[in-house]
XYZ file of C-alpha atoms in Angstrom:
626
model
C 50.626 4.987 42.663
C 50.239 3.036 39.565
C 48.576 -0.237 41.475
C 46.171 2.352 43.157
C 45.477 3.532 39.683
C 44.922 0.320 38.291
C 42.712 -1.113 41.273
C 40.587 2.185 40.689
C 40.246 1.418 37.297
C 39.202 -2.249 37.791
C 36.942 -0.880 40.244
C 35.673 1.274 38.342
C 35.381 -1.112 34.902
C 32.904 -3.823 37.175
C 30.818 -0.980 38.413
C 30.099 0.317 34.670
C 29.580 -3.438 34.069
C 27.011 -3.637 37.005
C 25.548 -0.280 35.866
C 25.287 -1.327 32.059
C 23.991 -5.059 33.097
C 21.018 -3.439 34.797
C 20.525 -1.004 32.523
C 19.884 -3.915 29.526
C 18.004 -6.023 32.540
C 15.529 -2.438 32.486
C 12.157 -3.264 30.512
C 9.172 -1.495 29.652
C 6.161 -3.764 30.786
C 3.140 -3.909 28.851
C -0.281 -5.723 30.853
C -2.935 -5.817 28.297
C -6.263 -7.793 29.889
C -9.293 -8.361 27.681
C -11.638 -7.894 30.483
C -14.772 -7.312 28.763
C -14.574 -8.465 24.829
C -18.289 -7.676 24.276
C -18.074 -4.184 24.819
C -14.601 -3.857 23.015
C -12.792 -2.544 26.095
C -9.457 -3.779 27.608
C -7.290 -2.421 30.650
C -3.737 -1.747 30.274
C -1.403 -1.374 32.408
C 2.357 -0.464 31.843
C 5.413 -0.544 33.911
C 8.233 1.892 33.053
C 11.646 1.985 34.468
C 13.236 5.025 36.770
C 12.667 8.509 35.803
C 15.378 10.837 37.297
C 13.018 13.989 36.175
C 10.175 15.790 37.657
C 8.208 14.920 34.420
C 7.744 12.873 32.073
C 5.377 13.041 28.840
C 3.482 9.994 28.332
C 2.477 9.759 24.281
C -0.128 8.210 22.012
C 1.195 8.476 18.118
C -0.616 10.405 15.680
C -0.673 8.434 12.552
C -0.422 4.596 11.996
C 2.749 3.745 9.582
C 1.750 3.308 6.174
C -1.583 5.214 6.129
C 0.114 8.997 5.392
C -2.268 10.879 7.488
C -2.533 12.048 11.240
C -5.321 10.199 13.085
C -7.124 10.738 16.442
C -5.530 7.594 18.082
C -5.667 9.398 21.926
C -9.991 9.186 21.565
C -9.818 5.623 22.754
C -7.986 6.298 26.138
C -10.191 7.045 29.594
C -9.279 6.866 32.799
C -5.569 7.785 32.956
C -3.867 7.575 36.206
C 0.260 7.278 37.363
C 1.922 5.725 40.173
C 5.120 5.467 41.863
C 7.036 2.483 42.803
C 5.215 2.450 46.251
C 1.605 2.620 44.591
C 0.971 6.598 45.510
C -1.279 8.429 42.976
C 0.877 11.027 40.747
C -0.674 14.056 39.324
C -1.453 14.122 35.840
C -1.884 16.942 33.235
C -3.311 16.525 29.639
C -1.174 18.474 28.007
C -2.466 18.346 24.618
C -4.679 15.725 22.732
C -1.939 12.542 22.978
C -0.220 13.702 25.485
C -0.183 13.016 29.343
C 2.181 14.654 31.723
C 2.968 12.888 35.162
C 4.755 14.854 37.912
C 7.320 13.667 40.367
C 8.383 14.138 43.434
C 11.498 11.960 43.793
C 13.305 9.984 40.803
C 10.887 6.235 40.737
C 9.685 3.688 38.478
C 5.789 4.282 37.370
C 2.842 2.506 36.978
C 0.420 3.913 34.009
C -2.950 2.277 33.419
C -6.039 3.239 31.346
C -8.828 1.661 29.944
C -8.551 1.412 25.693
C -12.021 1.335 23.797
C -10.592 -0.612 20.826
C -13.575 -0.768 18.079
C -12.402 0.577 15.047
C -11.796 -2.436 12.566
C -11.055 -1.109 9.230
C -8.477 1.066 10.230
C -6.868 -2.074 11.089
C -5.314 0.078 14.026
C -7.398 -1.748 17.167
C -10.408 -3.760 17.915
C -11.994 -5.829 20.397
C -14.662 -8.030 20.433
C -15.974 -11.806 21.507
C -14.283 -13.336 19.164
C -10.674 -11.474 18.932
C -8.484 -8.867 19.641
C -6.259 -6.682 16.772
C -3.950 -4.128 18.595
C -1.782 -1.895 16.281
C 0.275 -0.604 19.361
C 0.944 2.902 17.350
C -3.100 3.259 18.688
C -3.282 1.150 21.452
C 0.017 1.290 23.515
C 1.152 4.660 25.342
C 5.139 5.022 25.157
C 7.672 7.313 27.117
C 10.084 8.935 24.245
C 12.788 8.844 26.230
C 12.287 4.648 26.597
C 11.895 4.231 22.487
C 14.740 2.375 22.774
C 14.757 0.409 25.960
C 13.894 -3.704 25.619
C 9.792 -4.388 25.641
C 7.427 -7.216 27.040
C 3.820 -7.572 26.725
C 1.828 -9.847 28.591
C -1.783 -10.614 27.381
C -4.477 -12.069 29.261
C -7.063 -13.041 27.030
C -10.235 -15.901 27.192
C -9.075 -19.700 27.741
C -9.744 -20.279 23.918
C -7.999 -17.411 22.237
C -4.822 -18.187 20.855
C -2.079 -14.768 20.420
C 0.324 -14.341 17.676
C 2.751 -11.572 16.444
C 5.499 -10.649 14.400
C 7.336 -9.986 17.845
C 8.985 -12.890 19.418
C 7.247 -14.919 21.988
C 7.842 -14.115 25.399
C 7.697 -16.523 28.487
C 4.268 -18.605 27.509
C 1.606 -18.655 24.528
C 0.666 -15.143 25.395
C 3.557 -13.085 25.717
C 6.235 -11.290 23.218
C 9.351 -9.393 23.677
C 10.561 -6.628 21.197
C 13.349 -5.147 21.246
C 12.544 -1.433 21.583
C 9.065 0.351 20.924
C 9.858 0.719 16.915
C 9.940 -3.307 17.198
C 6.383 -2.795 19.049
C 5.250 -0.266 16.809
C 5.162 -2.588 14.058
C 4.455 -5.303 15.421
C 0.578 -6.175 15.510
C -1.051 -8.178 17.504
C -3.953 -10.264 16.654
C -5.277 -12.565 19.799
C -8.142 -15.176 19.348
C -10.386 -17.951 17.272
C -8.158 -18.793 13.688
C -7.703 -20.800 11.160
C -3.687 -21.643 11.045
C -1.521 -22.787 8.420
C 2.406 -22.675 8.219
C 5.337 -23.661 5.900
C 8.638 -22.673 5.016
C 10.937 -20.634 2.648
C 14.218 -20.652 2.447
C 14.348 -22.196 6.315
C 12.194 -19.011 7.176
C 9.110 -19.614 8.958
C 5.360 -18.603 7.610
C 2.319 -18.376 9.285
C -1.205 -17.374 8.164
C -4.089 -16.998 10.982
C -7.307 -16.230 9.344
C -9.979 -14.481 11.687
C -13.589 -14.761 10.545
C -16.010 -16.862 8.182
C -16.350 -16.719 4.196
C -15.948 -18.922 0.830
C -12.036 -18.891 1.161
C -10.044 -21.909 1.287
C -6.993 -22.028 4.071
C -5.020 -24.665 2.699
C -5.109 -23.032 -0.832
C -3.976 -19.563 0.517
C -1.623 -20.983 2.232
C -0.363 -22.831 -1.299
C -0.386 -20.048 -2.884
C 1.283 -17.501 -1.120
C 4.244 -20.031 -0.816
C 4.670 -19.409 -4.393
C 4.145 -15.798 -3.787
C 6.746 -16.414 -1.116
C 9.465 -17.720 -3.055
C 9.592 -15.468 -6.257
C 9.804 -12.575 -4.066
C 12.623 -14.049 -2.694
C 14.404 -15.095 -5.676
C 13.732 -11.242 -6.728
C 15.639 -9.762 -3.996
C 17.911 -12.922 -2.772
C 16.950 -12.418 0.557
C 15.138 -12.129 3.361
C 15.332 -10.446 6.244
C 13.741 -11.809 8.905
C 13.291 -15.127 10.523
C 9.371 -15.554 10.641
C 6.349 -13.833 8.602
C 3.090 -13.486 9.769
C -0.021 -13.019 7.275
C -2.802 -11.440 8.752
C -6.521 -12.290 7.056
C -9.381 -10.460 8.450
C -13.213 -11.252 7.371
C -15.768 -9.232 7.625
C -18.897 -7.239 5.514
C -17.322 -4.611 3.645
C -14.007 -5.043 4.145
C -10.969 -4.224 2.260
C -7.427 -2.855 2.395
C -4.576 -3.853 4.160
C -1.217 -2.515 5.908
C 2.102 -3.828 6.463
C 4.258 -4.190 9.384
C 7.871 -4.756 9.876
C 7.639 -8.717 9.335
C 4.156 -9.311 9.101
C 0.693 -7.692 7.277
C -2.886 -7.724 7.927
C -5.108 -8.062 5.039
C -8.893 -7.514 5.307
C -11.532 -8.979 2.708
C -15.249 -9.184 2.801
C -16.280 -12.485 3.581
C -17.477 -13.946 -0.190
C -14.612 -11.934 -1.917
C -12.438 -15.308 -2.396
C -14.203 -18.017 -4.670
C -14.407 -15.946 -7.870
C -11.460 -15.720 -10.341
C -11.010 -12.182 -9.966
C -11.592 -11.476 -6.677
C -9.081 -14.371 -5.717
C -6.749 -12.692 -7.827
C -7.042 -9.155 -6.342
C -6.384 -10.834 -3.106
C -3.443 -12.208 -3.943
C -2.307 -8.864 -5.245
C -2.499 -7.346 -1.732
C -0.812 -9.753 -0.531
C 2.041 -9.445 -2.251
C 1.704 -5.707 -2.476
C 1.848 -5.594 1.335
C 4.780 -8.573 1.030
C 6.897 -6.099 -0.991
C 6.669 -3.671 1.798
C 8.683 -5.513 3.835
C 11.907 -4.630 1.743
C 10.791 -1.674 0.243
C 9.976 0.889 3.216
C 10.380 -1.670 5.933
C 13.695 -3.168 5.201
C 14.822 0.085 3.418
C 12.832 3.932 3.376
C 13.242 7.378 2.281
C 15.481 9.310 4.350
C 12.825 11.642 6.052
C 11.303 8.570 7.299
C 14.408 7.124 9.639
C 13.272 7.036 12.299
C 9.758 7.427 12.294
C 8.298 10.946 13.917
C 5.260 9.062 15.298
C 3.457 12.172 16.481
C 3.662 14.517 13.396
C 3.811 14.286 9.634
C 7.068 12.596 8.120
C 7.465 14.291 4.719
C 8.891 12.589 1.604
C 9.307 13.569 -2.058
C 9.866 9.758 -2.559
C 6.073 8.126 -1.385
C 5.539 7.101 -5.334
C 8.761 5.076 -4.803
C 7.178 3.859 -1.523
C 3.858 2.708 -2.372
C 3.797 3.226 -6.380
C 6.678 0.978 -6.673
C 5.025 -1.629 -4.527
C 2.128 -1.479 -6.441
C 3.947 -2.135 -9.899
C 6.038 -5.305 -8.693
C 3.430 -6.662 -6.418
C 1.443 -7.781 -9.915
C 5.048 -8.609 -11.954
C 6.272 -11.113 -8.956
C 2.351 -12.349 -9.320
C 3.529 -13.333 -12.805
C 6.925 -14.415 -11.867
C 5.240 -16.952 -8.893
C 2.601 -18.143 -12.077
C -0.152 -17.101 -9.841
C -1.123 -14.278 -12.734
C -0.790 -15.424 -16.159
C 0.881 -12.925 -18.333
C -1.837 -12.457 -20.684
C -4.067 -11.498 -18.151
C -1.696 -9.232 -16.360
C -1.311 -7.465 -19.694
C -4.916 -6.954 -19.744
C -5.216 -5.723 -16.089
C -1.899 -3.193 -17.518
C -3.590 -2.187 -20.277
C -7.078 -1.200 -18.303
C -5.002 0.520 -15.947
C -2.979 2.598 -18.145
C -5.622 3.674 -19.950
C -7.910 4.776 -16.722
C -4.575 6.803 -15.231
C -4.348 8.725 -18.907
C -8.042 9.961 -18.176
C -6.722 11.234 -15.113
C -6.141 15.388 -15.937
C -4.308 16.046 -12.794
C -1.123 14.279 -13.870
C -0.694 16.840 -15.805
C -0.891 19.538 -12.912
C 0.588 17.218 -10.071
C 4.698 15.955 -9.853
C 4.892 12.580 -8.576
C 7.537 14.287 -5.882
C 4.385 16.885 -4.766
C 2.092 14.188 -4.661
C 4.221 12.537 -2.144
C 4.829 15.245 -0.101
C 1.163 16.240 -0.145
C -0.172 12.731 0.645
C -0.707 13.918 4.044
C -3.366 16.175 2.830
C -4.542 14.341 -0.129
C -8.390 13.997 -1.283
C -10.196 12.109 -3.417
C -12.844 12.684 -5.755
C -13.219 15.295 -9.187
C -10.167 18.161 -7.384
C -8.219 15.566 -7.129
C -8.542 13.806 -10.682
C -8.348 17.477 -12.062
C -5.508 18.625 -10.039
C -3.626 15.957 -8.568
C -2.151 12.837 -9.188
C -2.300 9.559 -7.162
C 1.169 8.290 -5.428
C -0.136 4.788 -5.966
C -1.147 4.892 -9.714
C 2.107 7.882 -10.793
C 4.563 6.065 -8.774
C 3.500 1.936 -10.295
C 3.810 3.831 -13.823
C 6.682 5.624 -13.509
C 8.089 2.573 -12.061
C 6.852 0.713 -14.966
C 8.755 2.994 -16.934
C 11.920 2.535 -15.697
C 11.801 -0.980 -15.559
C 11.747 -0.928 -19.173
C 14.082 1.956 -19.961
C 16.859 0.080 -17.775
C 15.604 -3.903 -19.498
C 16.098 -1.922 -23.156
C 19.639 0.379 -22.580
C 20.510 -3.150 -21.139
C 19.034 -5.047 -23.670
C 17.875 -7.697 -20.559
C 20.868 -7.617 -18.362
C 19.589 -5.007 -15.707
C 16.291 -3.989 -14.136
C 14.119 -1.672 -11.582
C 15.176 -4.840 -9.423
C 18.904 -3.398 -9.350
C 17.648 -0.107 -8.086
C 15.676 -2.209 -4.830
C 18.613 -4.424 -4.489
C 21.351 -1.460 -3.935
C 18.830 0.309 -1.640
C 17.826 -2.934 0.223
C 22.298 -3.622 0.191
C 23.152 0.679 1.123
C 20.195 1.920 3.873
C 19.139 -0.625 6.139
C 16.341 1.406 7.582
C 17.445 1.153 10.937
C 20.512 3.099 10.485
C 19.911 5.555 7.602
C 17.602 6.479 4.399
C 17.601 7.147 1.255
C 17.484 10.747 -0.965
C 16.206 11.717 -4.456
C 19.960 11.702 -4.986
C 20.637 8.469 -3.822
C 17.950 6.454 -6.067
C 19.583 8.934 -9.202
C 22.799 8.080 -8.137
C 21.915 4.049 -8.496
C 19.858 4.539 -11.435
C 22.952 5.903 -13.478
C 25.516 3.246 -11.947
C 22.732 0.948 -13.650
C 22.680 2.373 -16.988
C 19.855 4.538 -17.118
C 21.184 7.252 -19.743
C 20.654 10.875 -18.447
C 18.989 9.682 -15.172
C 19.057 13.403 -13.820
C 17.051 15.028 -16.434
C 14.493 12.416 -16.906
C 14.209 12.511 -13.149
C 13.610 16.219 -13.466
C 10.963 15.795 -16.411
C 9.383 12.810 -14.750
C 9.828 12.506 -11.276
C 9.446 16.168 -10.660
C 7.644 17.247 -13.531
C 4.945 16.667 -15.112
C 5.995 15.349 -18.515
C 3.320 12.308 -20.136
C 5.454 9.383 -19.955
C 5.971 7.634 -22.813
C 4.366 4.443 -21.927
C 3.228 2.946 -25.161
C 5.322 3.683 -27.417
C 7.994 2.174 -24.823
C 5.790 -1.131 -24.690
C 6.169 -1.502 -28.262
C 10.262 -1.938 -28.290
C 8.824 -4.764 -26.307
C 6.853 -6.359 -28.910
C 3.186 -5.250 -27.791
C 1.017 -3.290 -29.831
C -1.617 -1.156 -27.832
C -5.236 -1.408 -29.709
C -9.152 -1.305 -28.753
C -11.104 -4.317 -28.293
C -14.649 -3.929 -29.841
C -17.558 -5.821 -28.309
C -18.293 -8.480 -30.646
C -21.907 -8.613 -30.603
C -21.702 -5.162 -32.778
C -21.994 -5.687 -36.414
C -20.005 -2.274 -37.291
C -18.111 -0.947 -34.571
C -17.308 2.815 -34.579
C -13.729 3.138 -34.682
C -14.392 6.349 -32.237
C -17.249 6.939 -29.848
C -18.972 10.057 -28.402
C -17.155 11.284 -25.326
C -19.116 13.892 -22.841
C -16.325 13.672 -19.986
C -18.583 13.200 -16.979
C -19.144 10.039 -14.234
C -22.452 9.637 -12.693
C -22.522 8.757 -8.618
C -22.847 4.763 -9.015
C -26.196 3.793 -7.763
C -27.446 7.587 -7.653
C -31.319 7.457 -8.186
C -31.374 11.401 -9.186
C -28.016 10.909 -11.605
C -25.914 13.538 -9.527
C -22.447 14.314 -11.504
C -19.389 12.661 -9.492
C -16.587 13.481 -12.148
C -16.148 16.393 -14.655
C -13.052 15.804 -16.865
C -11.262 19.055 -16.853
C -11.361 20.631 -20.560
C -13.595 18.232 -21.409
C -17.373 18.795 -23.467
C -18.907 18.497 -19.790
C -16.178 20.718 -18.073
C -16.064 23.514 -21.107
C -20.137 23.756 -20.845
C -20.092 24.694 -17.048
C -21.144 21.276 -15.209
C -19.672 20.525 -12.449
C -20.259 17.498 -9.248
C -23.068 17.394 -7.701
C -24.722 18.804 -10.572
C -27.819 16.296 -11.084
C -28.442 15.162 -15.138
C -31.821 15.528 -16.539
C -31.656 15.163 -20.530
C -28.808 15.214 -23.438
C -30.915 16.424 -26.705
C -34.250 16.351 -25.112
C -33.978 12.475 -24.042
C -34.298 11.500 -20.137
C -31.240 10.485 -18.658
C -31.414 7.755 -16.163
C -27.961 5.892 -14.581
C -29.009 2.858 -16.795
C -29.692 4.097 -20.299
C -26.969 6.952 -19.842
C -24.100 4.959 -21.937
C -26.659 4.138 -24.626
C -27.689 7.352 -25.037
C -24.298 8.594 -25.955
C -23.498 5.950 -27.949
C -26.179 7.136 -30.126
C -24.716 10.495 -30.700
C -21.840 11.257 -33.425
C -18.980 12.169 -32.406
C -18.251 16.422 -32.845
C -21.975 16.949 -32.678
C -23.428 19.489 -30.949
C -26.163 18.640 -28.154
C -27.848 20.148 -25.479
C -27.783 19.186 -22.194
C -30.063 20.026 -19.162
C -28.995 19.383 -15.418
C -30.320 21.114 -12.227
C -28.250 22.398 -9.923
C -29.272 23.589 -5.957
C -32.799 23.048 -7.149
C -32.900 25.194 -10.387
C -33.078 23.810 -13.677
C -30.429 25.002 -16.301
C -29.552 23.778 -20.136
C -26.348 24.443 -21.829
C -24.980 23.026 -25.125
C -22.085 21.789 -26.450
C -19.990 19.575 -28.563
C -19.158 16.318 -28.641
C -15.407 14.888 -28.958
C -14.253 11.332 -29.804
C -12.477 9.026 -27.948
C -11.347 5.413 -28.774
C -14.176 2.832 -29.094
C -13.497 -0.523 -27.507
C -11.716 -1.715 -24.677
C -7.601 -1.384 -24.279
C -5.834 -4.325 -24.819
C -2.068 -5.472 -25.175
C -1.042 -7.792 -27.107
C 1.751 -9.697 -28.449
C 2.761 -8.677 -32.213
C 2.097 -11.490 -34.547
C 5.750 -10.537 -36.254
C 7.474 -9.758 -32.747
C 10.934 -9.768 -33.306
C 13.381 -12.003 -31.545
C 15.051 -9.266 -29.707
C 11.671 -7.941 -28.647
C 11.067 -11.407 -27.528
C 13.956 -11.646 -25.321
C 13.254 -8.208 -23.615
C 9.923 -9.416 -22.869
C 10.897 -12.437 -20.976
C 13.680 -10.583 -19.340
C 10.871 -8.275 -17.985
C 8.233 -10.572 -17.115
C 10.601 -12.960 -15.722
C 9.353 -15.716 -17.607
C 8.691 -17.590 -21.250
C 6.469 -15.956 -23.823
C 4.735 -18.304 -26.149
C 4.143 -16.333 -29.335
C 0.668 -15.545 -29.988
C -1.721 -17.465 -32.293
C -2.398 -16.007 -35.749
C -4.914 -14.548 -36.337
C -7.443 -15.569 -38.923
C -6.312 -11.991 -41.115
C -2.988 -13.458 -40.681
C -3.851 -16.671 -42.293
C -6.033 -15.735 -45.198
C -2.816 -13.807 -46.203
C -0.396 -16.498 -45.495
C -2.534 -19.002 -47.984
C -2.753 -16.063 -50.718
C 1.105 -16.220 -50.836
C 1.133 -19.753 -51.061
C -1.195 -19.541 -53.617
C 0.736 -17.543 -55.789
C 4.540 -18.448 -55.129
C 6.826 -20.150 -57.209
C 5.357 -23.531 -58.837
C 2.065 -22.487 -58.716
């Protein structure tokens, strides 16, 4: 009885190893052919393994991955259709507006194929034309749910003279990947045709760079420099994880923005956006904005976002974390590769810090609300009145804590502790993170009372203390004054209104709320005619403030839905001058230190200025021997 037992189990063991050997030999087979480039179309066909049901839901996502709104992906399919193993027609229902339901008879493999009309470019989600091919497969690729999981090929056939790359693997030739399961797809781009290539190494990790279209940009530079880029990120978190990297550059009139993908990112400029100073520099920015995606919300995400819901909205109170905290180390590991020098990052802080404190809605708007509203966020005067950006909230409260922990400290830990536990404790493809989580890591760093700041901060709406935080660190905050003015007003006339750039009939974009503007009743779209009499136009309006003192009162006529209408009111002051911060001339050694330790690297002290030395020589002057 035993030996039958055992023989039945042996049996029994090689069958399950049969059964599991075919189940990992099972693929889902994607056939993409760019038949006709010119008209942005391509044919897809894709082979699924055996369904045992008598349905199956065949799904186009809803929203691309790190763009935080649901998008109409399904209106580039046409001409569904479903077969069986033995080529028979299956019937097909649209069941809602991603969604196609195939019906079946007896349990077989299927065939799905439809055409994809792929010309939709700056949503870097898919598009087609003589010269390339982008697919985002979140808005090109159907999927089966039920096969998220199950191993993925793709076979391309593309012209003679297109080359295909991809974060994904490569498959059996040049144009062909395999991924691992659709999530792998899903963030995998692909980008098939006429580059420019470069490639080097990190770390013995492989980089590439194709760059798709024409411009003032210089390959072998870009290449150089995001190397650097490369490496300080590295140093930052000690690791990377992945074996290749693929940069992305798109080229083309009007373009900007750029999204990031599990180990890869495309990044779209305008053409002549490369050769000046400043545009170089904002380019590099993306870059490594989009670079330190791949640890923080690839590598590691919030909770609510593992795994990824791709056909509804994946809620977070932790998107200022996400995409705020990108966007304050993506310019600090700028400084830290010596692609930004730190004076002029300090500038670029400075501008920015002052802009956000214009911003009313931070007072109205939790960075935690913000991120769970992103999914309905706007832009424009509601949302400078009433909201507050995840982007701008999120790289200033990181900011913030950055220099709380570098102070407590006093230079031994950083915001870089915080990225390192959650990069070390949720690998994304097992579990996330919670508010509790990041509180939890922020007091194991040192971050005294890291729960109630959270709750003033994070989900309140308390002004964070920004400059008067800077200054432990040896910067003073001041106002430059342009220096062709003889006397410059220590405070200027402020109104508390933006006109539409390039508006010929000077229609009102922005009304600060409780501002002179707000408090007399203008609103957007109102159009301005005259402050005190005196035409406005979009080109003398700044002058014609600048002539007014401020706490005057002045009238103000503006016509709104074709009527005219005149209010007055009065004047307030704001700073004259542009922000600045700089070094103090006395900065203390301590402050010193703390700098460096947050900059991540060595702070010449500043120049004296001529004040400084008239004083110095008076001393001289007058000291002992004299």
């Amino acid at each position: 009885m035993v030996k039958v037992i055992a023989i039945v189990f042996i049996i029994a063991m090689n069958l399950l190893a049969v059964n599991t050997h075919l189940m990992a030999a099972e693929t889902v087979r994607y056939q993409i052919e760019i038949d006709d480039p010119v008209h942005h179309t391509a044919q897809i066909t894709i082979l699924f393994p055996e369904i045992n049901s008598s349905k199956v839901d065949v799904v186009m996502p809803a929203w691309r991955p790190g763009h935080y709104q649901l998008l109409p992906l399904a209106n580039g399919v046409s001409d569904f259709t479903a077969k069986d193993f033995k080529g028979n027609r299956l019937p097909v229902t649209k069941v809602d507006s991603n969604r196609w339901r195939v019906e079946l008879d007896t349990p077989s493999k299927i065939e799905v194929s439809y055409e994809l009309y792929a010309n939709e470019i700056s949503s870097r989600t898919r598009h087609i034309d003589s010269s390339h091919a982008y697919l985002d497969a979140v808005a090109s690729l159907l999927y089966i749910p039920e096969f998220r999981a199950t191993p993925i090929s793709v076979e391309l056939d593309v012209p003679a003279a297109w080359k295909s790359v991809s974060g994904m693997k490569k498959g059996q030739n040049s144009h062909s990947f395999v991924a691992d399961n659709y999530d792998v797809l899903a963030d995998s781009p692909i980008e098939t045709g006429i580059h420019e290539e470069h490639h080097w190494e990190v770390a013995g990790k492989r980089f590439d760079v194709v760059i798709w279209g024409k411009g003032n940009f210089k390959g072998k530079k870009i290449a150089k420099d995001l190397a650097k880029m490369v490496k300080a990120h590295f140093d930052y978190w000690s690791d990377i994880p992945f074996d290749n990297y693929l940069f992305i550059i798109q080229t083309f009139d009007g373009a900007r923005g750029a999204t990031e993908h599990l180990n890869s990112t495309v990044i779209q400029r305008d053409p002549w956006m490369f050769s000046k100073n400043d545009d170089y520099l904002n380019f590099l920015r993306v870059a490594s904005h989009e670079f330190v995606h791949t640890w923080n919300v690839k590598a590691y995400r919030p909770a609510t976002l593992v795994p990824y819901d791709y056909t509804s909205e994946n809620y977070s109170n932790l998107l200022w974390l996400v995409e705020g905290g990108s966007s304050y180390l993506d310019d600090i590991l700028l400084v830290r590769s010596k692609l930004l020098k730190p004076k002029k990052y300090l500038e670029e802080l400075a501008k920015s810090i002052e802009k956000y404190q214009t911003r009313h809605g931070r007072h109205e708007m939790s960075a935690a609300s913000a991120s769970f509203d992103q999914w309905i966020s706007t832009r424009g005067d509601r949302a400078d009145n009433s909201a507050v950006n995840i982007y701008s909230k999120g790289k200033f409260l990181s900011l913030w804590l950055d220099l709380q922990l570098i102070k407590q400290s006093k230079g031994k830990v950083s915001i870089r502790e915080l990225h390192r536990q959650l990069y070390n404790q949720f690998p994304s493809t097992i579990k996330g993170y919670a508010d509790q989580d990041v509180i939890k890591i922020l007091t194991e760093s040192g971050l005294n009372n890291a729960s109630s700041l959270w709750s003033d901060y994070v989900e309140g709406t308390e002004e964070l203390p920004l400059k008067a935080l800077l200054k432990d660190f040896g910067l003073n905050w001041s106002y430059k004054e342009d220096e062709a003015l003889i006397a410059p007003p220590k405070k200027k006339a402020f109104l508390g209104l933006s006109i539409l750039k390039n508006s010929s009939n000077n229609q009102l974009s922005r009304v600060i709320k409780n501002s002179p503007a707000w408090k007399a009743g203008l609103t957007v779209k109102d159009r301005l005619v005259a402050l005190n009499g005196f035409e406005v136009t979009s080109k003398n309006y700044e002058k014609l403030i600048a002539t007014f003192e401020p706490d005057s009162r002045i009238s103000i006529t503006f016509f709104r839905n074709g009527q005219l209408h005149q209010s007055t009111l009065k004047l307030t002051a704001k700073p004259s001058g542009k922000p600045q911060l700089t070094m103090n001339e006395k900065i203390t050694t301590r402050q010193k230190s703390l700098l460096e330790s947050w900059l991540g690297t060595e702070m010449k002290l500043p120049a004296k200025s001529a004040k400084s030395k008239r004083k110095s020589r008076r001393k001289t002057a007058i000291g002992p021997g004299s």
